[in-house]
Structures are given as structure tokens and as C-alpha cells.
Amino acid sequence: MNTGEGVIVCGIDGSAGGLRAVEWAFDEARRRSCRLRAVTVWSWDGPEYGRTIGSAEEARRLAVDIQDEILTKVVGERPEPELEKLVLEGRPSEQLCRAAHDADLLILGSHGHGAFHDALVGSTSLHVVRHAPCPVVLLPDPARAEHERRASRPRHRLPGPQGGVPTF
């Protein structure tokens, strides 16, 4: 298979949603015969209470390790699609948009933290959807999606008039 000129960018952060995004991106890049650009973004603002990362170099190394582990799990030793690995320092939303400057598609996994978290620290997904230079695919965290699916199902049925389900 000859890799075409197209590029699919995928964010890798080590989360379950991120893993799902990498799997989806890998399959899509193979289907389209284009290059897969894996992007992991890191930052380090100094020592934080409760953190074991003691330096910027440790933070960068952790990002490289996370990316390598996920790509080994998903891609393995397969030669296709062509794989480009980027580990960048900065704000994830901004670096992902920059990395997608020539991309056909940008794929992310959603953490699904919720509105309160997003209001405090911002949403990478929201920023990317608004500012990406290409179409964006946002895949939900598998556990959260399952939880929401189960929560939306009725738990039990109470008989109503004429044996139907009552409305409240």
C-alpha cells in the first residue's frame, strides 16, 4: 500500500477515551491510505504537591512513554499507515490545532469530566472543535458512554392505567 498525501492527526493522552481515539484514527488512516500523526502534549510548571514529576525533563519523558505505550498497543509493528510521532510542550488544545495545520481530520477522545471541570480549567475538546483547521472527530470515553447509556434506560416498570407505564 502506498501512503497518500493525506494526514490524520490524533491526540494521545493515556486516557481510555484517548486510547479509543487512537484505535479509530489508526483504522481510518489505513482505510484512507494516509499518514497518521500521533500528538502528545505535555507541560510542567514546577513541583506540585502530591506529584512525583520533579522536572520538565521528567514530564517530557512521561509523555514520550505514554505515547510509545499506546502506539505499541494499537499499532504494534505494522508498517502501515505511515506513523509520525510528535511530543510537544504547551497547552494541548493549541498544540493539537497547530499539529493539524495540514490535516484532513483531527481525532480526539473525550475525558467527559463534566461542565464544572470544564468551567474551571477549560475544555481541550471544545477549543479544538472551535479552532481546528480541519474537521474534528470527538470520541467519548467508553466507560462514561456506557454509564450514560445505562443511566438513560428505565430501571423498573410500574404498572399504570391499563397495564401501561405511568407518565410522571
mmCIF file with all atom_site columns, N, CA and C in Angstrom, residues 12 33 110-111 114-115 118 125 128-129 141 166:
data_model
loop_
_atom_site.group_PDB
_atom_site.id
_atom_site.type_symbol
_atom_site.label_atom_id
_atom_site.label_alt_id
_atom_site.label_comp_id
_atom_site.label_asym_id
_atom_site.label_entity_id
_atom_site.label_seq_id
_atom_site.pdbx_PDB_ins_code
_atom_site.Cartn_x
_atom_site.Cartn_y
_atom_site.Cartn_z
_atom_site.occupancy
_atom_site.B_iso_or_equiv
_atom_site.pdbx_formal_charge
_atom_site.auth_seq_id
_atom_site.auth_comp_id
_atom_site.auth_asym_id
_atom_site.auth_atom_id
_atom_site.pdbx_PDB_model_num
ATOM 1  N N  . ILE A 1 12  ? -2.968  11.878 21.803 1.00 0.00 ? 12  ILE A N  1
ATOM 2  C CA . ILE A 1 12  ? -2.728  10.751 22.706 1.00 0.00 ? 12  ILE A CA 1
ATOM 3  C C  . ILE A 1 12  ? -2.413  11.306 24.085 1.00 0.00 ? 12  ILE A C  1
ATOM 4  N N  . SER A 1 33  ? -5.547  5.253  3.397  1.00 0.00 ? 33  SER A N  1
ATOM 5  C CA . SER A 1 33  ? -4.165  5.164  2.909  1.00 0.00 ? 33  SER A CA 1
ATOM 6  C C  . SER A 1 33  ? -3.432  6.486  3.109  1.00 0.00 ? 33  SER A C  1
ATOM 7  N N  . SER A 1 110 ? -12.683 12.100 24.314 1.00 0.00 ? 110 SER A N  1
ATOM 8  C CA . SER A 1 110 ? -13.205 12.995 25.334 1.00 0.00 ? 110 SER A CA 1
ATOM 9  C C  . SER A 1 110 ? -12.993 12.393 26.710 1.00 0.00 ? 110 SER A C  1
ATOM 10 N N  . HIS A 1 111 ? -12.578 13.218 27.649 1.00 0.00 ? 111 HIS A N  1
ATOM 11 C CA . HIS A 1 111 ? -12.438 12.760 29.028 1.00 0.00 ? 111 HIS A CA 1
ATOM 12 C C  . HIS A 1 111 ? -13.783 12.696 29.708 1.00 0.00 ? 111 HIS A C  1
ATOM 13 N N  . GLY A 1 114 ? -17.071 16.793 32.675 1.00 0.00 ? 114 GLY A N  1
ATOM 14 C CA . GLY A 1 114 ? -18.300 17.483 33.035 1.00 0.00 ? 114 GLY A CA 1
ATOM 15 C C  . GLY A 1 114 ? -18.157 18.988 32.979 1.00 0.00 ? 114 GLY A C  1
ATOM 16 N N  . ALA A 1 115 ? -19.296 19.675 33.090 1.00 0.00 ? 115 ALA A N  1
ATOM 17 C CA . ALA A 1 115 ? -19.338 21.126 32.915 1.00 0.00 ? 115 ALA A CA 1
ATOM 18 C C  . ALA A 1 115 ? -18.559 21.869 33.995 1.00 0.00 ? 115 ALA A C  1
ATOM 19 N N  . ASP A 1 118 ? -14.859 21.673 33.230 1.00 0.00 ? 118 ASP A N  1
ATOM 20 C CA . ASP A 1 118 ? -14.562 22.460 32.046 1.00 0.00 ? 118 ASP A CA 1
ATOM 21 C C  . ASP A 1 118 ? -14.598 23.958 32.334 1.00 0.00 ? 118 ASP A C  1
ATOM 22 N N  . SER A 1 125 ? -11.322 19.691 24.176 1.00 0.00 ? 125 SER A N  1
ATOM 23 C CA . SER A 1 125 ? -12.185 19.313 23.054 1.00 0.00 ? 125 SER A CA 1
ATOM 24 C C  . SER A 1 125 ? -12.933 20.507 22.495 1.00 0.00 ? 125 SER A C  1
ATOM 25 N N  . VAL A 1 128 ? -10.593 22.794 20.553 1.00 0.00 ? 128 VAL A N  1
ATOM 26 C CA . VAL A 1 128 ? -10.188 22.187 19.289 1.00 0.00 ? 128 VAL A CA 1
ATOM 27 C C  . VAL A 1 128 ? -11.325 22.226 18.277 1.00 0.00 ? 128 VAL A C  1
ATOM 28 N N  . VAL A 1 129 ? -12.537 21.894 18.720 1.00 0.00 ? 129 VAL A N  1
ATOM 29 C CA . VAL A 1 129 ? -13.683 21.924 17.805 1.00 0.00 ? 129 VAL A CA 1
ATOM 30 C C  . VAL A 1 129 ? -13.873 23.328 17.226 1.00 0.00 ? 129 VAL A C  1
ATOM 31 N N  . ASP A 1 141 ? -15.378 8.876  26.066 1.00 0.00 ? 141 ASP A N  1
ATOM 32 C CA . ASP A 1 141 ? -14.744 7.885  26.912 1.00 0.00 ? 141 ASP A CA 1
ATOM 33 C C  . ASP A 1 141 ? -15.662 6.672  26.971 1.00 0.00 ? 141 ASP A C  1
ATOM 34 N N  . PRO A 1 166 ? -46.645 4.264  33.721 1.00 0.00 ? 166 PRO A N  1
ATOM 35 C CA . PRO A 1 166 ? -47.151 5.580  34.095 1.00 0.00 ? 166 PRO A CA 1
ATOM 36 C C  . PRO A 1 166 ? -46.236 6.693  33.595 1.00 0.00 ? 166 PRO A C  1
#
